[in-house]
PDB file of C-alpha atoms in Angstrom:
ATOM      1  CA  UNK A  78       1.001  -2.991 -19.911  1.00  0.00           C
ATOM      2  CA  UNK A  79      -2.694  -3.431 -19.883  1.00  0.00           C
ATOM      3  CA  UNK A  80      -2.467  -7.103 -20.776  1.00  0.00           C
ATOM      4  CA  UNK A  81       0.287  -7.695 -18.092  1.00  0.00           C
ATOM      5  CA  UNK A  82      -1.839  -6.036 -15.560  1.00  0.00           C
ATOM      6  CA  UNK A  83      -4.882  -7.978 -16.430  1.00  0.00           C
ATOM      7  CA  UNK A  84      -2.886 -11.288 -16.301  1.00  0.00           C
ATOM      8  CA  UNK A  85      -1.541 -10.280 -12.859  1.00  0.00           C
ATOM      9  CA  UNK A  86      -4.937  -9.606 -11.751  1.00  0.00           C
ATOM     10  CA  UNK A  87      -6.332 -12.799 -13.062  1.00  0.00           C
ATOM     11  CA  UNK A  88      -3.454 -14.863 -11.430  1.00  0.00           C
ATOM     12  CA  UNK A  89      -4.143 -13.118  -8.129  1.00  0.00           C
ATOM     13  CA  UNK A  90      -7.756 -14.122  -8.172  1.00  0.00           C
ATOM     14  CA  UNK A  91      -6.807 -17.721  -8.948  1.00  0.00           C
ATOM     15  CA  UNK A  92      -4.137 -17.799  -6.190  1.00  0.00           C
ATOM     16  CA  UNK A  93      -6.857 -16.453  -3.625  1.00  0.00           C
ATOM     17  CA  UNK A  94      -9.266 -19.087  -4.770  1.00  0.00           C
ATOM     18  CA  UNK A  95      -6.577 -21.917  -4.476  1.00  0.00           C
ATOM     19  CA  UNK A  96      -5.563 -20.603  -1.080  1.00  0.00           C
ATOM     20  CA  UNK A  97      -9.219 -20.493   0.081  1.00  0.00           C
ATOM     21  CA  UNK A  98      -9.695 -24.113  -0.968  1.00  0.00           C
ATOM     22  CA  UNK A  99      -6.577 -25.540   0.598  1.00  0.00           C
ATOM     23  CA  UNK A 100      -6.999 -23.499   3.778  1.00  0.00           C
ATOM     24  CA  UNK A 101     -10.489 -24.704   4.247  1.00  0.00           C
ATOM     25  CA  UNK A 102      -9.441 -28.445   4.640  1.00  0.00           C
ATOM     26  CA  UNK A 103      -7.565 -29.636   7.756  1.00  0.00           C
ATOM     27  CA  UNK A 104      -3.896 -30.272   6.482  1.00  0.00           C
ATOM     28  CA  UNK A 105      -3.918 -34.081   7.441  1.00  0.00           C
ATOM     29  CA  UNK A 106      -6.630 -34.614   4.999  1.00  0.00           C
ATOM     30  CA  UNK A 107      -5.330 -32.537   2.316  1.00  0.00           C
ATOM     31  CA  UNK A 108      -4.061 -34.698  -0.671  1.00  0.00           C
ATOM     32  CA  UNK A 109      -2.871 -32.622  -3.672  1.00  0.00           C
ATOM     33  CA  UNK A 110      -1.068 -34.558  -6.398  1.00  0.00           C
ATOM     34  CA  UNK A 111       1.376 -37.334  -6.848  1.00  0.00           C
ATOM     35  CA  UNK A 112       4.015 -34.708  -7.744  1.00  0.00           C
ATOM     36  CA  UNK A 113       3.230 -32.920  -4.395  1.00  0.00           C
ATOM     37  CA  UNK A 114       3.880 -36.286  -2.544  1.00  0.00           C
ATOM     38  CA  UNK A 115       7.208 -36.578  -4.258  1.00  0.00           C
ATOM     39  CA  UNK A 116       8.186 -33.086  -3.412  1.00  0.00           C
ATOM     40  CA  UNK A 117       7.320 -33.497   0.300  1.00  0.00           C
ATOM     41  CA  UNK A 118       9.161 -36.999   0.505  1.00  0.00           C
ATOM     42  CA  UNK A 119      12.371 -35.137  -1.096  1.00  0.00           C
ATOM     43  CA  UNK A 120      11.939 -32.325   1.369  1.00  0.00           C
ATOM     44  CA  UNK A 121      11.639 -34.569   4.230  1.00  0.00           C
ATOM     45  CA  UNK A 122      14.683 -36.651   3.041  1.00  0.00           C
ATOM     46  CA  UNK A 123      16.746 -33.415   3.132  1.00  0.00           C
ATOM     47  CA  UNK A 124      15.218 -31.853   6.336  1.00  0.00           C
ATOM     48  CA  UNK A 125      14.158 -34.596   8.554  1.00  0.00           C
ATOM     49  CA  UNK A 126      14.400 -32.668  11.845  1.00  0.00           C
ATOM     50  CA  UNK A 127      12.836 -29.440  10.573  1.00  0.00           C
ATOM     51  CA  UNK A 128       9.517 -28.644  12.296  1.00  0.00           C
ATOM     52  CA  UNK A 129       7.404 -26.935   9.685  1.00  0.00           C
ATOM     53  CA  UNK A 130       4.434 -26.392  11.949  1.00  0.00           C
ATOM     54  CA  UNK A 131       6.548 -23.718  13.833  1.00  0.00           C
ATOM     55  CA  UNK A 132       9.177 -21.921  11.816  1.00  0.00           C
ATOM     56  CA  UNK A 133      11.608 -19.519  13.626  1.00  0.00           C
ATOM     57  CA  UNK A 134      13.391 -17.190  11.244  1.00  0.00           C
ATOM     58  CA  UNK A 135      16.348 -16.784  13.465  1.00  0.00           C
ATOM     59  CA  UNK A 136      16.681 -20.407  14.000  1.00  0.00           C
ATOM     60  CA  UNK A 137      16.736 -20.825  10.224  1.00  0.00           C
ATOM     61  CA  UNK A 138      19.563 -18.362  10.044  1.00  0.00           C
ATOM     62  CA  UNK A 139      21.705 -20.063  12.577  1.00  0.00           C
ATOM     63  CA  UNK A 140      25.139 -21.747  11.695  1.00  0.00           C
ATOM     64  CA  UNK A 141      23.708 -25.166  12.565  1.00  0.00           C
ATOM     65  CA  UNK A 142      20.704 -24.673  10.163  1.00  0.00           C
ATOM     66  CA  UNK A 143      22.973 -23.402   7.329  1.00  0.00           C
TER      67      UNK A 143
END
């Protein structure tokens, strides 16, 4: 249990650092990896009309969204 707790604490620290790094850059200038670009292209191919800047949970639950 102590090893798992230590791992979880370290993972949380890394996640916080990573989040702070990507949050400090304006999104239009953020370039991650080629894999991330591919994921985004696939996402946009499936969800062309989805506005990711403003997500409304109720809209996502609607019959049209499903």
